[in-house]
């Protein structure tokens, strides 16, 4: 097989009277200084090509194990209190960003297939999520959103109204001299 044939995938089907051109297949390659070579599929969703040449023989096994294919999905900025911030109030931090990750030569078999990792906020992540896990997580978020709409928000409105009647202050306003991050932040565009 020629190099050009090796870089083309011919797995497309052909329906009656229609021809389909082969789809190029991307590959990553590691080459050691002693001549060893390993190559693998580089999916279209992967951002960076982990190819490397002239890998020292003593680093070979680690470099293969470290091959990481990834794609990032931006999250949404939310106001949070952060242990690492010196600000007196909340700071805007990105929450619910995701990465699609695959480590094709990982020791753990689950990491050898694409999985999603979700960054909650700060140092909190949901990790190693497969398709069923994402379905359950999405259902959990819908449950949380529904509970916020049906239970938490009405309870907050009642509490603020009661507080305002009993204490006489508007709890929606920030104390003088403090800044508020606009809430809710605008939803990300799709």
Short mmCIF file of N, CA and C in Angstrom, two decimals:
data_model
loop_
_atom_site.label_atom_id
_atom_site.label_comp_id
_atom_site.label_asym_id
_atom_site.label_seq_id
_atom_site.Cartn_x
_atom_site.Cartn_y
_atom_site.Cartn_z
N UNK A 1 0.85 -1.17 0.00
CA UNK A 1 0.00 0.00 0.00
C UNK A 1 0.90 1.24 0.00
N UNK A 2 0.59 2.20 -0.84
CA UNK A 2 1.39 3.41 -0.91
C UNK A 2 1.04 4.32 0.24
N UNK A 3 1.92 5.29 0.48
CA UNK A 3 1.67 6.25 1.56
C UNK A 3 0.35 6.97 1.33
N UNK A 4 0.08 7.36 0.08
CA UNK A 4 -1.15 8.07 -0.23
C UNK A 4 -2.37 7.19 0.03
N UNK A 5 -2.29 5.89 -0.33
CA UNK A 5 -3.40 4.98 -0.08
C UNK A 5 -3.61 4.78 1.42
N UNK A 6 -2.50 4.74 2.18
CA UNK A 6 -2.59 4.55 3.62
C UNK A 6 -3.26 5.73 4.30
N UNK A 7 -3.16 6.93 3.71
CA UNK A 7 -3.75 8.12 4.32
C UNK A 7 -5.20 8.33 3.91
N UNK A 8 -5.74 7.46 3.08
CA UNK A 8 -7.11 7.61 2.63
C UNK A 8 -7.95 6.48 3.20
N UNK A 9 -9.15 6.79 3.60
CA UNK A 9 -10.07 5.78 4.08
C UNK A 9 -11.06 5.47 2.98
N UNK A 10 -11.29 4.20 2.72
CA UNK A 10 -12.25 3.83 1.67
C UNK A 10 -13.42 3.07 2.27
N UNK A 11 -13.80 3.43 3.49
CA UNK A 11 -14.89 2.72 4.16
C UNK A 11 -16.25 3.29 3.79
N UNK A 12 -16.30 4.33 2.98
CA UNK A 12 -17.59 4.90 2.58
C UNK A 12 -18.33 3.93 1.68
N UNK A 13 -19.65 3.90 1.84
CA UNK A 13 -20.44 3.04 0.98
C UNK A 13 -20.84 3.79 -0.27
N UNK A 14 -21.17 3.04 -1.30
CA UNK A 14 -21.59 3.62 -2.57
C UNK A 14 -23.00 3.14 -2.86
N UNK A 15 -23.93 4.08 -3.03
CA UNK A 15 -25.28 3.69 -3.38
C UNK A 15 -25.40 3.62 -4.90
N UNK A 16 -26.47 3.07 -5.38
CA UNK A 16 -26.65 2.83 -6.81
C UNK A 16 -26.43 4.10 -7.62
N UNK A 17 -25.46 4.05 -8.53
CA UNK A 17 -25.21 5.14 -9.45
C UNK A 17 -24.49 6.33 -8.84
N UNK A 18 -24.07 6.25 -7.58
CA UNK A 18 -23.41 7.37 -6.91
C UNK A 18 -22.02 6.94 -6.48
N UNK A 19 -21.04 7.77 -6.78
CA UNK A 19 -19.69 7.46 -6.31
C UNK A 19 -19.36 8.39 -5.15
N UNK A 20 -18.62 7.87 -4.20
CA UNK A 20 -18.22 8.65 -3.03
C UNK A 20 -16.70 8.69 -3.00
N UNK A 21 -16.16 9.90 -2.89
CA UNK A 21 -14.71 10.04 -2.82
C UNK A 21 -14.22 9.58 -1.46
N UNK A 22 -13.03 8.97 -1.40
CA UNK A 22 -12.49 8.57 -0.10
C UNK A 22 -12.27 9.79 0.80
N UNK A 23 -12.46 9.60 2.08
CA UNK A 23 -12.27 10.66 3.07
C UNK A 23 -10.86 10.54 3.63
N UNK A 24 -10.07 11.64 3.60
CA UNK A 24 -8.71 11.56 4.15
C UNK A 24 -8.74 11.18 5.63
N UNK A 25 -7.82 10.33 6.03
CA UNK A 25 -7.67 9.93 7.42
C UNK A 25 -6.42 10.58 7.97
N UNK A 26 -6.57 11.28 9.07
CA UNK A 26 -5.41 11.90 9.71
C UNK A 26 -4.74 10.88 10.61
N UNK A 27 -3.42 10.95 10.72
CA UNK A 27 -2.64 10.03 11.54
C UNK A 27 -1.66 10.83 12.39
N UNK A 28 -1.37 10.35 13.59
CA UNK A 28 -0.27 10.87 14.39
C UNK A 28 0.83 9.82 14.34
N UNK A 29 2.07 10.27 14.53
CA UNK A 29 3.23 9.36 14.46
C UNK A 29 4.25 9.75 15.51
N UNK A 30 4.77 8.74 16.22
CA UNK A 30 5.93 8.92 17.09
C UNK A 30 7.07 8.12 16.48
N UNK A 31 8.22 8.76 16.40
CA UNK A 31 9.40 8.09 15.86
C UNK A 31 10.54 8.27 16.85
N UNK A 32 11.19 7.15 17.19
CA UNK A 32 12.32 7.19 18.13
C UNK A 32 13.63 7.33 17.36
N UNK A 33 14.64 7.79 18.05
CA UNK A 33 15.96 7.93 17.42
C UNK A 33 16.56 6.59 17.04
N UNK A 34 16.07 5.48 17.64
CA UNK A 34 16.59 4.16 17.28
C UNK A 34 15.78 3.51 16.16
N UNK A 35 14.85 4.28 15.54
CA UNK A 35 14.11 3.78 14.38
C UNK A 35 12.72 3.26 14.68
N UNK A 36 12.35 3.06 15.94
CA UNK A 36 11.00 2.59 16.26
C UNK A 36 9.97 3.65 15.87
N UNK A 37 8.82 3.18 15.40
CA UNK A 37 7.74 4.08 15.00
C UNK A 37 6.42 3.50 15.44
N UNK A 38 5.54 4.35 15.91
CA UNK A 38 4.17 3.96 16.20
C UNK A 38 3.28 5.06 15.62
N UNK A 39 2.15 4.65 15.06
CA UNK A 39 1.23 5.60 14.46
C UNK A 39 -0.19 5.25 14.86
N UNK A 40 -1.06 6.21 14.82
CA UNK A 40 -2.44 5.96 15.19
C UNK A 40 -3.37 6.98 14.56
N UNK A 41 -4.65 6.71 14.69
CA UNK A 41 -5.70 7.58 14.14
C UNK A 41 -5.72 8.92 14.87
N UNK A 42 -5.79 9.99 14.11
CA UNK A 42 -5.94 11.35 14.66
C UNK A 42 -7.33 11.83 14.26
N UNK A 43 -8.30 11.71 15.14
CA UNK A 43 -9.68 12.06 14.79
C UNK A 43 -9.83 13.51 14.39
N UNK A 44 -10.83 13.77 13.58
CA UNK A 44 -11.10 15.14 13.13
C UNK A 44 -11.40 16.09 14.27
N UNK A 45 -11.95 15.57 15.37
CA UNK A 45 -12.28 16.43 16.50
C UNK A 45 -11.07 16.82 17.34
N UNK A 46 -9.97 16.08 17.21
CA UNK A 46 -8.78 16.37 18.04
C UNK A 46 -8.12 17.66 17.56
N UNK A 47 -7.82 18.52 18.50
CA UNK A 47 -7.23 19.80 18.15
C UNK A 47 -5.78 19.71 17.71
N UNK A 48 -4.93 19.17 18.55
CA UNK A 48 -3.49 19.17 18.28
C UNK A 48 -3.03 17.78 17.85
N UNK A 49 -2.04 17.76 17.00
CA UNK A 49 -1.42 16.52 16.55
C UNK A 49 -0.29 16.19 17.52
N UNK A 50 -0.35 15.04 18.21
CA UNK A 50 0.68 14.71 19.19
C UNK A 50 1.95 14.09 18.58
N UNK A 51 2.06 14.16 17.26
CA UNK A 51 3.23 13.56 16.60
C UNK A 51 4.52 14.14 17.15
N UNK A 52 5.52 13.27 17.24
CA UNK A 52 6.83 13.69 17.73
C UNK A 52 7.88 12.80 17.08
N UNK A 53 8.99 13.39 16.73
CA UNK A 53 10.07 12.65 16.10
C UNK A 53 11.34 12.80 16.94
N UNK A 54 12.26 11.88 16.75
CA UNK A 54 13.53 11.88 17.49
C UNK A 54 13.34 11.71 19.00
N UNK A 55 12.41 10.85 19.37
CA UNK A 55 12.17 10.57 20.78
C UNK A 55 13.31 9.70 21.29
N UNK A 56 13.96 10.07 22.38
CA UNK A 56 15.04 9.24 22.94
C UNK A 56 14.49 7.87 23.36
N UNK A 57 15.23 6.80 23.14
CA UNK A 57 14.75 5.45 23.49
C UNK A 57 14.33 5.31 24.95
N UNK A 58 15.01 5.99 25.87
CA UNK A 58 14.64 5.86 27.28
C UNK A 58 13.33 6.59 27.63
N UNK A 59 12.85 7.45 26.73
CA UNK A 59 11.59 8.17 26.95
C UNK A 59 10.45 7.56 26.14
N UNK A 60 10.73 6.54 25.34
CA UNK A 60 9.76 5.96 24.41
C UNK A 60 8.45 5.54 25.07
N UNK A 61 8.51 4.70 26.09
CA UNK A 61 7.29 4.18 26.73
C UNK A 61 6.44 5.31 27.33
N UNK A 62 7.09 6.28 27.96
CA UNK A 62 6.35 7.40 28.55
C UNK A 62 5.68 8.25 27.49
N UNK A 63 6.37 8.49 26.38
CA UNK A 63 5.79 9.32 25.32
C UNK A 63 4.57 8.64 24.70
N UNK A 64 4.64 7.32 24.53
CA UNK A 64 3.48 6.60 23.99
C UNK A 64 2.32 6.70 24.98
N UNK A 65 2.59 6.47 26.24
CA UNK A 65 1.53 6.54 27.27
C UNK A 65 0.95 7.94 27.39
N UNK A 66 1.74 8.97 27.06
CA UNK A 66 1.29 10.35 27.20
C UNK A 66 0.53 10.89 25.99
N UNK A 67 0.33 10.09 24.95
CA UNK A 67 -0.41 10.58 23.79
C UNK A 67 -1.82 10.92 24.23
N UNK A 68 -2.20 12.15 23.99
CA UNK A 68 -3.49 12.67 24.46
C UNK A 68 -4.16 13.42 23.31
N UNK A 69 -5.35 12.98 22.95
CA UNK A 69 -6.15 13.64 21.93
C UNK A 69 -7.27 14.38 22.65
N UNK A 70 -7.49 15.65 22.31
CA UNK A 70 -8.47 16.44 23.06
C UNK A 70 -9.15 17.50 22.22
N UNK A 71 -10.35 17.85 22.63
CA UNK A 71 -11.10 18.99 22.09
C UNK A 71 -11.78 19.66 23.26
N UNK A 72 -11.72 20.98 23.31
CA UNK A 72 -12.31 21.73 24.41
C UNK A 72 -13.62 22.39 23.99
N UNK A 73 -14.60 22.37 24.90
CA UNK A 73 -15.87 23.06 24.73
C UNK A 73 -15.94 24.11 25.83
N UNK A 74 -16.08 25.37 25.44
CA UNK A 74 -16.10 26.46 26.42
C UNK A 74 -17.28 26.31 27.37
N UNK A 75 -17.07 26.80 28.57
CA UNK A 75 -18.12 26.79 29.58
C UNK A 75 -18.84 28.13 29.62
N UNK A 76 -19.30 28.48 30.79
CA UNK A 76 -20.08 29.69 30.99
C UNK A 76 -19.57 30.39 32.25
N UNK A 77 -19.36 31.68 32.17
CA UNK A 77 -18.87 32.42 33.34
C UNK A 77 -19.98 32.59 34.37
N UNK A 78 -19.68 32.24 35.61
CA UNK A 78 -20.63 32.40 36.71
C UNK A 78 -19.92 33.05 37.89
N UNK A 79 -20.64 33.81 38.71
CA UNK A 79 -20.02 34.42 39.88
C UNK A 79 -19.89 33.39 41.01
N UNK A 80 -18.68 33.24 41.51
CA UNK A 80 -18.44 32.30 42.61
C UNK A 80 -17.49 32.94 43.62
N UNK A 81 -17.59 32.48 44.84
CA UNK A 81 -16.61 32.84 45.85
C UNK A 81 -15.47 31.84 45.68
N UNK A 82 -14.26 32.35 45.60
CA UNK A 82 -13.11 31.50 45.34
C UNK A 82 -12.12 31.59 46.49
N UNK A 83 -11.64 30.43 46.93
CA UNK A 83 -10.65 30.40 48.00
C UNK A 83 -9.33 31.00 47.53
N UNK A 84 -9.09 31.04 46.23
CA UNK A 84 -7.82 31.56 45.71
C UNK A 84 -7.89 33.05 45.39
N UNK A 85 -9.08 33.65 45.50
CA UNK A 85 -9.23 35.07 45.17
C UNK A 85 -9.18 35.92 46.44
N UNK A 86 -8.56 37.06 46.32
CA UNK A 86 -8.52 38.00 47.45
C UNK A 86 -9.68 39.00 47.39
N UNK A 87 -10.54 38.85 46.37
CA UNK A 87 -11.68 39.76 46.23
C UNK A 87 -12.64 39.56 47.40
N UNK A 88 -13.29 40.64 47.81
CA UNK A 88 -14.23 40.57 48.92
C UNK A 88 -15.53 39.87 48.51
N UNK A 89 -15.84 39.92 47.24
CA UNK A 89 -17.08 39.32 46.78
C UNK A 89 -16.81 38.23 45.75
N UNK A 90 -17.86 37.83 45.06
CA UNK A 90 -17.68 36.78 44.07
C UNK A 90 -16.85 37.25 42.89
N UNK A 91 -16.21 36.30 42.25
CA UNK A 91 -15.43 36.57 41.03
C UNK A 91 -16.01 35.71 39.92
N UNK A 92 -15.85 36.18 38.69
CA UNK A 92 -16.36 35.41 37.54
C UNK A 92 -15.39 34.28 37.25
N UNK A 93 -15.90 33.05 37.23
CA UNK A 93 -15.12 31.88 36.86
C UNK A 93 -15.90 31.08 35.84
N UNK A 94 -15.16 30.47 34.94
CA UNK A 94 -15.81 29.62 33.95
C UNK A 94 -16.27 28.33 34.63
N UNK A 95 -17.49 27.95 34.35
CA UNK A 95 -18.05 26.71 34.90
C UNK A 95 -18.63 25.88 33.76
N UNK A 96 -18.67 24.59 33.96
CA UNK A 96 -19.29 23.65 33.04
C UNK A 96 -18.62 23.59 31.66
N UNK A 97 -17.32 23.87 31.61
CA UNK A 97 -16.62 23.63 30.36
C UNK A 97 -16.36 22.13 30.25
N UNK A 98 -16.16 21.64 29.06
CA UNK A 98 -15.95 20.21 28.84
C UNK A 98 -14.75 19.99 27.93
N UNK A 99 -14.15 18.84 28.08
CA UNK A 99 -13.14 18.40 27.11
C UNK A 99 -13.52 17.00 26.66
N UNK A 100 -13.34 16.76 25.37
CA UNK A 100 -13.48 15.43 24.80
C UNK A 100 -12.06 14.90 24.74
N UNK A 101 -11.78 13.81 25.44
CA UNK A 101 -10.41 13.32 25.60
C UNK A 101 -10.29 11.85 25.23
N UNK A 102 -9.11 11.50 24.71
CA UNK A 102 -8.79 10.10 24.45
C UNK A 102 -7.29 9.92 24.61
N UNK A 103 -6.91 8.92 25.38
CA UNK A 103 -5.50 8.55 25.56
C UNK A 103 -5.36 7.14 25.00
N UNK A 104 -5.08 7.00 23.69
CA UNK A 104 -5.16 5.68 23.05
C UNK A 104 -4.23 4.61 23.61
N UNK A 105 -3.18 4.99 24.31
CA UNK A 105 -2.26 4.00 24.87
C UNK A 105 -2.21 4.06 26.39
N UNK A 106 -3.31 4.50 27.01
CA UNK A 106 -3.36 4.58 28.46
C UNK A 106 -3.42 3.19 29.07
N UNK A 107 -2.95 3.07 30.31
CA UNK A 107 -3.03 1.79 31.01
C UNK A 107 -4.47 1.44 31.35
N UNK A 108 -5.26 2.43 31.73
CA UNK A 108 -6.67 2.18 32.07
C UNK A 108 -7.46 2.02 30.77
N UNK A 109 -8.14 0.90 30.58
CA UNK A 109 -8.85 0.67 29.32
C UNK A 109 -9.90 1.72 29.01
N UNK A 110 -10.58 2.25 30.03
CA UNK A 110 -11.61 3.25 29.77
C UNK A 110 -11.06 4.51 29.13
N UNK A 111 -9.82 4.87 29.43
CA UNK A 111 -9.23 6.09 28.88
C UNK A 111 -8.81 5.91 27.43
N UNK A 112 -8.83 4.69 26.94
CA UNK A 112 -8.41 4.42 25.55
C UNK A 112 -9.50 4.75 24.54
N UNK A 113 -10.67 5.10 25.00
CA UNK A 113 -11.76 5.52 24.11
C UNK A 113 -12.11 6.95 24.46
N UNK A 114 -12.69 7.70 23.51
CA UNK A 114 -13.06 9.08 23.83
C UNK A 114 -14.06 9.16 24.97
N UNK A 115 -13.76 10.02 25.93
CA UNK A 115 -14.63 10.29 27.08
C UNK A 115 -14.71 11.79 27.26
N UNK A 116 -15.71 12.24 28.00
CA UNK A 116 -15.86 13.66 28.30
C UNK A 116 -15.50 13.91 29.75
N UNK A 117 -14.81 15.00 29.98
CA UNK A 117 -14.53 15.48 31.33
C UNK A 117 -15.19 16.85 31.44
N UNK A 118 -15.97 17.05 32.50
CA UNK A 118 -16.65 18.32 32.70
C UNK A 118 -16.04 19.04 33.90
N UNK A 119 -15.62 20.26 33.65
CA UNK A 119 -15.06 21.11 34.69
C UNK A 119 -16.22 21.85 35.35
N UNK A 120 -16.43 21.56 36.62
CA UNK A 120 -17.52 22.25 37.32
C UNK A 120 -17.17 23.71 37.50
N UNK A 121 -16.13 23.97 38.27
CA UNK A 121 -15.70 25.33 38.54
C UNK A 121 -14.48 25.23 39.43
N UNK A 122 -13.52 26.12 39.26
CA UNK A 122 -12.32 26.07 40.08
C UNK A 122 -11.60 24.75 39.90
N UNK A 123 -11.47 23.98 40.94
CA UNK A 123 -10.75 22.70 40.89
C UNK A 123 -11.68 21.50 40.89
N UNK A 124 -12.94 21.67 40.49
CA UNK A 124 -13.91 20.58 40.53
C UNK A 124 -14.26 20.11 39.12
N UNK A 125 -14.18 18.81 38.90
CA UNK A 125 -14.45 18.21 37.59
C UNK A 125 -15.34 16.98 37.73
N UNK A 126 -16.17 16.70 36.71
CA UNK A 126 -16.75 15.38 36.48
C UNK A 126 -15.81 14.75 35.46
N UNK A 127 -15.35 13.54 35.68
CA UNK A 127 -14.37 12.96 34.76
C UNK A 127 -14.82 11.62 34.21
N UNK A 128 -14.17 11.24 33.11
CA UNK A 128 -14.34 9.92 32.48
C UNK A 128 -15.79 9.59 32.16
N UNK A 129 -16.48 10.53 31.52
CA UNK A 129 -17.89 10.35 31.22
C UNK A 129 -18.08 9.72 29.84
N UNK A 130 -18.75 8.60 29.80
CA UNK A 130 -19.12 7.97 28.54
C UNK A 130 -20.49 8.46 28.11
N UNK A 131 -21.02 7.96 26.98
CA UNK A 131 -22.32 8.43 26.49
C UNK A 131 -23.45 8.28 27.51
N UNK A 132 -23.52 7.13 28.19
CA UNK A 132 -24.57 6.93 29.18
C UNK A 132 -24.39 7.87 30.37
N UNK A 133 -23.13 8.10 30.75
CA UNK A 133 -22.86 9.03 31.86
C UNK A 133 -23.32 10.44 31.51
N UNK A 134 -23.06 10.87 30.25
CA UNK A 134 -23.50 12.20 29.83
C UNK A 134 -25.02 12.30 29.84
N UNK A 135 -25.70 11.22 29.45
CA UNK A 135 -27.17 11.21 29.48
C UNK A 135 -27.65 11.39 30.91
N UNK A 136 -27.06 10.65 31.87
CA UNK A 136 -27.45 10.78 33.28
C UNK A 136 -27.11 12.17 33.82
N UNK A 137 -25.94 12.71 33.43
CA UNK A 137 -25.55 14.04 33.90
C UNK A 137 -26.50 15.10 33.36
N UNK A 138 -26.86 15.00 32.07
CA UNK A 138 -27.81 15.95 31.49
C UNK A 138 -29.15 15.87 32.21
N UNK A 139 -29.60 14.64 32.52
CA UNK A 139 -30.85 14.47 33.27
C UNK A 139 -30.74 15.09 34.66
N UNK A 140 -29.57 14.94 35.28
CA UNK A 140 -29.35 15.55 36.60
C UNK A 140 -29.42 17.07 36.50
N UNK A 141 -28.79 17.65 35.48
CA UNK A 141 -28.82 19.11 35.31
C UNK A 141 -30.26 19.58 35.05
N UNK A 142 -31.02 18.82 34.26
CA UNK A 142 -32.42 19.19 34.03
C UNK A 142 -33.19 19.14 35.35
N UNK A 143 -32.92 18.10 36.16
CA UNK A 143 -33.57 17.99 37.46
C UNK A 143 -33.20 19.18 38.33
N UNK A 144 -31.90 19.53 38.35
CA UNK A 144 -31.45 20.68 39.15
C UNK A 144 -32.11 21.95 38.65
N UNK A 145 -32.12 22.16 37.32
CA UNK A 145 -32.74 23.37 36.76
C UNK A 145 -34.22 23.41 37.08
N UNK A 146 -34.92 22.29 36.94
CA UNK A 146 -36.35 22.24 37.27
C UNK A 146 -36.58 22.53 38.75
N UNK A 147 -35.73 21.95 39.61
CA UNK A 147 -35.88 22.19 41.04
C UNK A 147 -35.62 23.66 41.36
N UNK A 148 -34.62 24.25 40.70
CA UNK A 148 -34.36 25.68 40.90
C UNK A 148 -35.59 26.50 40.52
N UNK A 149 -36.21 26.16 39.39
CA UNK A 149 -37.40 26.90 38.93
C UNK A 149 -38.61 26.66 39.80
N UNK A 150 -38.86 25.41 40.20
CA UNK A 150 -40.10 25.06 40.90
C UNK A 150 -40.03 25.22 42.41
N UNK A 151 -38.86 24.97 43.01
CA UNK A 151 -38.77 24.98 44.47
C UNK A 151 -37.88 26.08 45.02
N UNK A 152 -36.65 26.14 44.51
CA UNK A 152 -35.68 27.04 45.12
C UNK A 152 -36.02 28.50 44.84
N UNK A 153 -36.32 28.85 43.58
CA UNK A 153 -36.63 30.24 43.25
C UNK A 153 -37.87 30.73 44.00
N UNK A 154 -39.00 29.97 43.99
CA UNK A 154 -40.15 30.44 44.76
C UNK A 154 -39.85 30.60 46.25
N UNK A 155 -39.06 29.68 46.80
CA UNK A 155 -38.69 29.81 48.22
C UNK A 155 -37.85 31.06 48.44
N UNK A 156 -36.95 31.36 47.48
CA UNK A 156 -36.13 32.57 47.58
C UNK A 156 -36.99 33.82 47.50
N UNK A 157 -37.92 33.85 46.55
CA UNK A 157 -38.80 35.01 46.40
C UNK A 157 -39.60 35.21 47.69
N UNK A 158 -40.16 34.12 48.22
CA UNK A 158 -40.91 34.22 49.48
C UNK A 158 -40.03 34.72 50.61
N UNK A 159 -38.83 34.18 50.70
CA UNK A 159 -37.91 34.59 51.77
C UNK A 159 -37.53 36.05 51.63
N UNK A 160 -37.26 36.51 50.38
CA UNK A 160 -36.90 37.91 50.18
C UNK A 160 -38.07 38.84 50.51
N UNK A 161 -39.27 38.43 50.10
CA UNK A 161 -40.44 39.25 50.43
C UNK A 161 -40.65 39.32 51.93
N UNK A 162 -40.53 38.18 52.61
CA UNK A 162 -40.68 38.16 54.06
C UNK A 162 -39.60 39.01 54.72
N UNK A 163 -38.35 38.85 54.23
CA UNK A 163 -37.24 39.61 54.78
C UNK A 163 -37.47 41.10 54.61
N UNK A 164 -37.92 41.48 53.42
CA UNK A 164 -38.15 42.90 53.14
C UNK A 164 -39.23 43.46 54.06
N UNK A 165 -40.29 42.69 54.30
CA UNK A 165 -41.37 43.15 55.20
C UNK A 165 -40.89 43.26 56.63
N UNK A 166 -40.06 42.31 57.07
CA UNK A 166 -39.65 42.26 58.47
C UNK A 166 -38.43 43.13 58.77
N UNK A 167 -37.52 43.22 57.79
CA UNK A 167 -36.28 43.96 58.04
C UNK A 167 -36.30 45.30 57.34
N UNK A 168 -37.03 45.40 56.24
CA UNK A 168 -37.17 46.67 55.54
C UNK A 168 -36.04 47.00 54.59
N UNK A 169 -35.22 46.03 54.21
CA UNK A 169 -34.15 46.32 53.24
C UNK A 169 -34.35 45.48 51.99
N UNK A 170 -33.79 45.96 50.91
CA UNK A 170 -33.89 45.25 49.64
C UNK A 170 -32.70 44.31 49.52
N UNK A 171 -32.92 43.02 49.72
CA UNK A 171 -31.82 42.06 49.72
C UNK A 171 -31.23 41.83 48.33
N UNK A 172 -31.89 42.36 47.29
CA UNK A 172 -31.36 42.18 45.94
C UNK A 172 -30.20 43.12 45.66
N UNK A 173 -30.07 44.19 46.42
CA UNK A 173 -29.00 45.16 46.19
C UNK A 173 -27.74 44.76 46.95
N UNK A 174 -26.60 45.02 46.32
CA UNK A 174 -25.33 44.76 46.99
C UNK A 174 -25.09 45.84 48.03
N UNK A 175 -24.39 45.50 49.12
CA UNK A 175 -24.07 46.51 50.11
C UNK A 175 -23.24 47.64 49.49
N UNK A 176 -23.37 48.86 50.02
CA UNK A 176 -22.60 49.98 49.47
C UNK A 176 -21.11 49.67 49.45
N UNK A 177 -20.43 50.10 48.37
CA UNK A 177 -18.99 49.93 48.27
C UNK A 177 -18.55 48.57 47.72
N UNK A 178 -19.50 47.70 47.39
CA UNK A 178 -19.12 46.41 46.81
C UNK A 178 -19.58 46.37 45.36
N UNK A 179 -18.92 45.55 44.58
CA UNK A 179 -19.34 45.40 43.19
C UNK A 179 -20.04 44.07 43.04
N UNK A 180 -21.00 44.03 42.14
CA UNK A 180 -21.73 42.79 41.86
C UNK A 180 -21.43 42.37 40.44
N UNK A 181 -21.21 41.09 40.27
CA UNK A 181 -21.10 40.55 38.92
C UNK A 181 -22.51 40.45 38.39
N UNK A 182 -22.76 40.91 37.15
CA UNK A 182 -24.12 40.85 36.63
C UNK A 182 -24.67 39.43 36.68
N UNK A 183 -25.87 39.29 37.21
CA UNK A 183 -26.49 37.97 37.30
C UNK A 183 -27.93 38.10 36.87
N UNK A 184 -28.43 37.22 36.06
CA UNK A 184 -27.68 36.09 35.52
C UNK A 184 -26.78 36.55 34.37
N UNK A 185 -25.66 35.85 34.19
CA UNK A 185 -24.82 36.19 33.05
C UNK A 185 -25.55 35.83 31.76
N UNK A 186 -25.21 36.48 30.65
CA UNK A 186 -25.88 36.12 29.40
C UNK A 186 -25.57 34.67 29.04
N UNK A 187 -26.55 34.00 28.45
CA UNK A 187 -26.34 32.62 28.04
C UNK A 187 -25.38 32.58 26.85
N UNK A 188 -24.56 31.53 26.78
CA UNK A 188 -23.64 31.43 25.64
C UNK A 188 -24.43 31.24 24.36
N UNK A 189 -23.91 31.81 23.27
CA UNK A 189 -24.57 31.61 21.98
C UNK A 189 -24.18 30.24 21.45
N UNK A 190 -25.10 29.63 20.73
CA UNK A 190 -24.81 28.28 20.23
C UNK A 190 -24.16 28.29 18.88
#
